Structures are given as structure tokens and as C-alpha cells.
């Protein structure tokens, strides 16, 4: 299976770039008060930092070190509904990373938006 491309906002401006989410690995997940940072190494050995802004919640199961086959964005979802039921002022969109092994969702982030940046090439 070849790479799957998704358009994302370039943090340098309003231009859309294509980010490959196939044959890649989640290297690290960190967070600050309102943001979540996912270090993602793609199939070309490029290291990306995906910054989810204004995060309402996230959950992951075995995400770090897992190969990702798909990244999806949803306006609605069970985890988002759970967050809104706890605090109606929270919300955003569901961003889901799916494992290449088994096809299970390994990381869900509920956030207002996200930005990406290439920070280097491994090797």
C-alpha cells in the first residue's frame, strides 16, 4: 500500500500542503496546557510535528511506536460527545489515527484545529 495524502494547513501561511500518513510511526506525544504535539516519522523518514490546538481531550492505546495507516477528521464522534456532555462549552473535531496493524484507532484527539511542520529528516 502506498502513502495516503491528506491536505493540511501549513503553519507558514494559509497554503495547503500534503502530509503523508502511511507507513509512518508515531514517535512521541507531548502536551502543554492547551496543545498536544505528535512527532510523526513518515515513510520517507521525514519527521513532522503535528500540533493540535485548543485540545479538549485525547486518548490513546499503544499509540507511541505504532505504525499509522490512516488519519481521519470527523465533525462528530463518540469521544467528542463524551467531552461535550461533561462541558458543553468544549468541543472541536475528532482527529483519529488508525493503526496499520489491525485497523484499530490508536489515538483520538478532540481539538479546534491542527498545524504541521517538518522538523527534519531522520538518518
JSON list of C-alpha atoms in Angstrom, two decimals:
[
{"chain": "A", "resi": 1, "resn": "UNK", "atom": "CA", "xyz": [0.00, 0.00, 0.00]},
{"chain": "A", "resi": 2, "resn": "UNK", "atom": "CA", "xyz": [1.37, 3.39, -0.97]},
{"chain": "A", "resi": 3, "resn": "UNK", "atom": "CA", "xyz": [1.18, 6.58, 1.02]},
{"chain": "A", "resi": 4, "resn": "UNK", "atom": "CA", "xyz": [-2.13, 8.24, 1.73]},
{"chain": "A", "resi": 5, "resn": "UNK", "atom": "CA", "xyz": [-2.10, 12.03, 1.49]},
{"chain": "A", "resi": 6, "resn": "UNK", "atom": "CA", "xyz": [-4.23, 14.49, 3.40]},
{"chain": "A", "resi": 7, "resn": "UNK", "atom": "CA", "xyz": [-4.27, 18.26, 2.88]},
{"chain": "A", "resi": 8, "resn": "UNK", "atom": "CA", "xyz": [-3.24, 20.19, 5.97]},
{"chain": "A", "resi": 9, "resn": "UNK", "atom": "CA", "xyz": [-2.62, 23.82, 6.80]},
{"chain": "A", "resi": 10, "resn": "UNK", "atom": "CA", "xyz": [0.97, 24.92, 6.51]},
{"chain": "A", "resi": 11, "resn": "UNK", "atom": "CA", "xyz": [1.97, 26.89, 9.61]},
{"chain": "A", "resi": 12, "resn": "UNK", "atom": "CA", "xyz": [3.93, 29.27, 7.38]},
{"chain": "A", "resi": 13, "resn": "UNK", "atom": "CA", "xyz": [0.72, 30.64, 5.87]},
{"chain": "A", "resi": 14, "resn": "UNK", "atom": "CA", "xyz": [-2.67, 29.69, 4.54]},
{"chain": "A", "resi": 15, "resn": "UNK", "atom": "CA", "xyz": [-1.32, 27.39, 1.82]},
{"chain": "A", "resi": 16, "resn": "UNK", "atom": "CA", "xyz": [-2.39, 23.77, 1.93]},
{"chain": "A", "resi": 17, "resn": "UNK", "atom": "CA", "xyz": [0.32, 21.12, 1.85]},
{"chain": "A", "resi": 18, "resn": "UNK", "atom": "CA", "xyz": [0.04, 17.36, 1.62]},
{"chain": "A", "resi": 19, "resn": "UNK", "atom": "CA", "xyz": [1.02, 15.28, 4.62]},
{"chain": "A", "resi": 20, "resn": "UNK", "atom": "CA", "xyz": [1.62, 11.57, 4.10]},
{"chain": "A", "resi": 21, "resn": "UNK", "atom": "CA", "xyz": [0.14, 9.28, 6.74]},
{"chain": "A", "resi": 22, "resn": "UNK", "atom": "CA", "xyz": [1.08, 5.80, 5.64]},
{"chain": "A", "resi": 23, "resn": "UNK", "atom": "CA", "xyz": [3.96, 3.56, 6.61]},
{"chain": "A", "resi": 24, "resn": "UNK", "atom": "CA", "xyz": [4.71, 6.09, 9.33]},
{"chain": "A", "resi": 25, "resn": "UNK", "atom": "CA", "xyz": [5.21, 5.83, 13.07]},
{"chain": "A", "resi": 26, "resn": "UNK", "atom": "CA", "xyz": [4.10, 7.97, 15.99]},
{"chain": "A", "resi": 27, "resn": "UNK", "atom": "CA", "xyz": [7.43, 8.70, 17.68]},
{"chain": "A", "resi": 28, "resn": "UNK", "atom": "CA", "xyz": [6.34, 10.84, 20.64]},
{"chain": "A", "resi": 29, "resn": "UNK", "atom": "CA", "xyz": [3.30, 12.55, 22.16]},
{"chain": "A", "resi": 30, "resn": "UNK", "atom": "CA", "xyz": [3.63, 15.54, 24.47]},
{"chain": "A", "resi": 31, "resn": "UNK", "atom": "CA", "xyz": [1.26, 18.24, 25.64]},
{"chain": "A", "resi": 32, "resn": "UNK", "atom": "CA", "xyz": [1.04, 21.70, 27.12]},
{"chain": "A", "resi": 33, "resn": "UNK", "atom": "CA", "xyz": [-1.90, 23.42, 28.77]},
{"chain": "A", "resi": 34, "resn": "UNK", "atom": "CA", "xyz": [-3.98, 23.73, 25.56]},
{"chain": "A", "resi": 35, "resn": "UNK", "atom": "CA", "xyz": [-1.99, 21.95, 22.85]},
{"chain": "A", "resi": 36, "resn": "UNK", "atom": "CA", "xyz": [-0.97, 18.38, 22.01]},
{"chain": "A", "resi": 37, "resn": "UNK", "atom": "CA", "xyz": [2.17, 17.63, 19.98]},
{"chain": "A", "resi": 38, "resn": "UNK", "atom": "CA", "xyz": [2.57, 14.42, 17.95]},
{"chain": "A", "resi": 39, "resn": "UNK", "atom": "CA", "xyz": [6.00, 13.66, 16.50]},
{"chain": "A", "resi": 40, "resn": "UNK", "atom": "CA", "xyz": [5.36, 11.58, 13.38]},
{"chain": "A", "resi": 41, "resn": "UNK", "atom": "CA", "xyz": [8.06, 9.90, 11.27]},
{"chain": "A", "resi": 42, "resn": "UNK", "atom": "CA", "xyz": [6.68, 9.30, 7.77]},
{"chain": "A", "resi": 43, "resn": "UNK", "atom": "CA", "xyz": [7.60, 6.63, 5.22]},
{"chain": "A", "resi": 44, "resn": "UNK", "atom": "CA", "xyz": [10.23, 8.94, 3.70]},
{"chain": "A", "resi": 45, "resn": "UNK", "atom": "CA", "xyz": [11.97, 9.36, 7.09]},
{"chain": "A", "resi": 46, "resn": "UNK", "atom": "CA", "xyz": [10.72, 12.97, 7.42]},
{"chain": "A", "resi": 47, "resn": "UNK", "atom": "CA", "xyz": [9.94, 13.99, 10.98]},
{"chain": "A", "resi": 48, "resn": "UNK", "atom": "CA", "xyz": [6.77, 16.04, 11.35]},
{"chain": "A", "resi": 49, "resn": "UNK", "atom": "CA", "xyz": [5.38, 17.77, 14.42]},
{"chain": "A", "resi": 50, "resn": "UNK", "atom": "CA", "xyz": [1.60, 17.85, 14.32]},
{"chain": "A", "resi": 51, "resn": "UNK", "atom": "CA", "xyz": [0.29, 20.45, 16.77]},
{"chain": "A", "resi": 52, "resn": "UNK", "atom": "CA", "xyz": [-3.34, 20.11, 17.81]},
{"chain": "A", "resi": 53, "resn": "UNK", "atom": "CA", "xyz": [-4.62, 23.47, 19.06]},
{"chain": "A", "resi": 54, "resn": "UNK", "atom": "CA", "xyz": [-7.14, 24.12, 21.84]},
{"chain": "A", "resi": 55, "resn": "UNK", "atom": "CA", "xyz": [-7.36, 20.46, 22.82]},
{"chain": "A", "resi": 56, "resn": "UNK", "atom": "CA", "xyz": [-10.46, 19.44, 24.79]},
{"chain": "A", "resi": 57, "resn": "UNK", "atom": "CA", "xyz": [-9.32, 15.85, 25.30]},
{"chain": "A", "resi": 58, "resn": "UNK", "atom": "CA", "xyz": [-7.36, 12.94, 23.91]},
{"chain": "A", "resi": 59, "resn": "UNK", "atom": "CA", "xyz": [-6.97, 9.22, 24.46]},
{"chain": "A", "resi": 60, "resn": "UNK", "atom": "CA", "xyz": [-4.63, 6.67, 23.07]},
{"chain": "A", "resi": 61, "resn": "UNK", "atom": "CA", "xyz": [-3.97, 2.97, 23.34]},
{"chain": "A", "resi": 62, "resn": "UNK", "atom": "CA", "xyz": [-0.47, 1.89, 22.39]},
{"chain": "A", "resi": 63, "resn": "UNK", "atom": "CA", "xyz": [-0.07, 4.90, 20.11]},
{"chain": "A", "resi": 64, "resn": "UNK", "atom": "CA", "xyz": [3.62, 5.68, 20.65]},
{"chain": "A", "resi": 65, "resn": "UNK", "atom": "CA", "xyz": [5.72, 3.45, 18.43]},
{"chain": "A", "resi": 66, "resn": "UNK", "atom": "CA", "xyz": [2.75, 2.29, 16.37]},
{"chain": "A", "resi": 67, "resn": "UNK", "atom": "CA", "xyz": [2.61, 2.35, 12.59]},
{"chain": "A", "resi": 68, "resn": "UNK", "atom": "CA", "xyz": [-0.20, 4.53, 11.25]},
{"chain": "A", "resi": 69, "resn": "UNK", "atom": "CA", "xyz": [-2.19, 3.67, 8.14]},
{"chain": "A", "resi": 70, "resn": "UNK", "atom": "CA", "xyz": [-4.82, 6.38, 8.24]},
{"chain": "A", "resi": 71, "resn": "UNK", "atom": "CA", "xyz": [-5.58, 9.81, 9.68]},
{"chain": "A", "resi": 72, "resn": "UNK", "atom": "CA", "xyz": [-9.21, 10.92, 9.66]},
{"chain": "A", "resi": 73, "resn": "UNK", "atom": "CA", "xyz": [-11.07, 14.02, 10.74]},
{"chain": "A", "resi": 74, "resn": "UNK", "atom": "CA", "xyz": [-14.68, 13.90, 11.90]},
{"chain": "A", "resi": 75, "resn": "UNK", "atom": "CA", "xyz": [-17.11, 16.62, 12.91]},
{"chain": "A", "resi": 76, "resn": "UNK", "atom": "CA", "xyz": [-18.81, 14.25, 15.33]},
{"chain": "A", "resi": 77, "resn": "UNK", "atom": "CA", "xyz": [-17.91, 11.10, 17.23]},
{"chain": "A", "resi": 78, "resn": "UNK", "atom": "CA", "xyz": [-18.44, 9.25, 20.49]},
{"chain": "A", "resi": 79, "resn": "UNK", "atom": "CA", "xyz": [-15.40, 10.74, 22.24]},
{"chain": "A", "resi": 80, "resn": "UNK", "atom": "CA", "xyz": [-16.39, 14.27, 21.22]},
{"chain": "A", "resi": 81, "resn": "UNK", "atom": "CA", "xyz": [-19.91, 13.67, 22.52]},
{"chain": "A", "resi": 82, "resn": "UNK", "atom": "CA", "xyz": [-18.47, 12.42, 25.83]},
{"chain": "A", "resi": 83, "resn": "UNK", "atom": "CA", "xyz": [-16.45, 15.64, 26.20]},
{"chain": "A", "resi": 84, "resn": "UNK", "atom": "CA", "xyz": [-19.40, 17.88, 25.30]},
{"chain": "A", "resi": 85, "resn": "UNK", "atom": "CA", "xyz": [-21.61, 16.04, 27.82]},
{"chain": "A", "resi": 86, "resn": "UNK", "atom": "CA", "xyz": [-19.10, 16.93, 30.56]},
{"chain": "A", "resi": 87, "resn": "UNK", "atom": "CA", "xyz": [-18.68, 20.55, 29.45]},
{"chain": "A", "resi": 88, "resn": "UNK", "atom": "CA", "xyz": [-20.97, 21.94, 26.72]},
{"chain": "A", "resi": 89, "resn": "UNK", "atom": "CA", "xyz": [-18.52, 24.81, 26.05]},
{"chain": "A", "resi": 90, "resn": "UNK", "atom": "CA", "xyz": [-15.79, 22.38, 24.98]},
{"chain": "A", "resi": 91, "resn": "UNK", "atom": "CA", "xyz": [-15.65, 20.76, 21.59]},
{"chain": "A", "resi": 92, "resn": "UNK", "atom": "CA", "xyz": [-13.95, 20.85, 18.27]},
{"chain": "A", "resi": 93, "resn": "UNK", "atom": "CA", "xyz": [-13.38, 18.00, 15.88]},
{"chain": "A", "resi": 94, "resn": "UNK", "atom": "CA", "xyz": [-12.29, 14.37, 16.27]},
{"chain": "A", "resi": 95, "resn": "UNK", "atom": "CA", "xyz": [-8.88, 13.59, 14.78]},
{"chain": "A", "resi": 96, "resn": "UNK", "atom": "CA", "xyz": [-8.18, 9.85, 14.64]},
{"chain": "A", "resi": 97, "resn": "UNK", "atom": "CA", "xyz": [-5.00, 7.89, 13.93]},
{"chain": "A", "resi": 98, "resn": "UNK", "atom": "CA", "xyz": [-5.60, 4.29, 12.80]},
{"chain": "A", "resi": 99, "resn": "UNK", "atom": "CA", "xyz": [-3.09, 1.50, 13.30]},
{"chain": "A", "resi": 100, "resn": "UNK", "atom": "CA", "xyz": [-1.59, -0.23, 10.27]},
{"chain": "A", "resi": 101, "resn": "UNK", "atom": "CA", "xyz": [-1.78, -3.44, 12.27]},
{"chain": "A", "resi": 102, "resn": "UNK", "atom": "CA", "xyz": [-5.37, -4.41, 12.92]},
{"chain": "A", "resi": 103, "resn": "UNK", "atom": "CA", "xyz": [-7.02, -1.21, 11.73]},
{"chain": "A", "resi": 104, "resn": "UNK", "atom": "CA", "xyz": [-7.91, -0.02, 15.24]},
{"chain": "A", "resi": 105, "resn": "UNK", "atom": "CA", "xyz": [-7.96, 3.63, 16.25]},
{"chain": "A", "resi": 106, "resn": "UNK", "atom": "CA", "xyz": [-4.91, 4.13, 18.47]},
{"chain": "A", "resi": 107, "resn": "UNK", "atom": "CA", "xyz": [-5.15, 7.87, 19.13]},
{"chain": "A", "resi": 108, "resn": "UNK", "atom": "CA", "xyz": [-8.12, 10.25, 19.19]},
{"chain": "A", "resi": 109, "resn": "UNK", "atom": "CA", "xyz": [-7.66, 13.97, 19.70]},
{"chain": "A", "resi": 110, "resn": "UNK", "atom": "CA", "xyz": [-10.53, 16.43, 20.13]},
{"chain": "A", "resi": 111, "resn": "UNK", "atom": "CA", "xyz": [-9.26, 19.87, 19.18]},
{"chain": "A", "resi": 112, "resn": "UNK", "atom": "CA", "xyz": [-10.29, 23.04, 17.36]},
{"chain": "A", "resi": 113, "resn": "UNK", "atom": "CA", "xyz": [-7.65, 22.64, 14.61]},
{"chain": "A", "resi": 114, "resn": "UNK", "atom": "CA", "xyz": [-4.13, 21.44, 13.89]},
{"chain": "A", "resi": 115, "resn": "UNK", "atom": "CA", "xyz": [-0.93, 22.65, 12.23]},
{"chain": "A", "resi": 116, "resn": "UNK", "atom": "CA", "xyz": [2.05, 20.74, 10.87]},
{"chain": "A", "resi": 117, "resn": "UNK", "atom": "CA", "xyz": [5.72, 21.41, 10.47]},
{"chain": "A", "resi": 118, "resn": "UNK", "atom": "CA", "xyz": [8.55, 19.34, 9.03]},
{"chain": "A", "resi": 119, "resn": "UNK", "atom": "CA", "xyz": [11.34, 19.49, 11.60]},
{"chain": "A", "resi": 120, "resn": "UNK", "atom": "CA", "xyz": [13.93, 17.30, 9.91]},
{"chain": "A", "resi": 121, "resn": "UNK", "atom": "CA", "xyz": [14.92, 14.12, 8.19]},
{"chain": "A", "resi": 122, "resn": "UNK", "atom": "CA", "xyz": [15.98, 11.12, 10.23]},
{"chain": "A", "resi": 123, "resn": "UNK", "atom": "CA", "xyz": [19.21, 9.44, 9.36]}
]
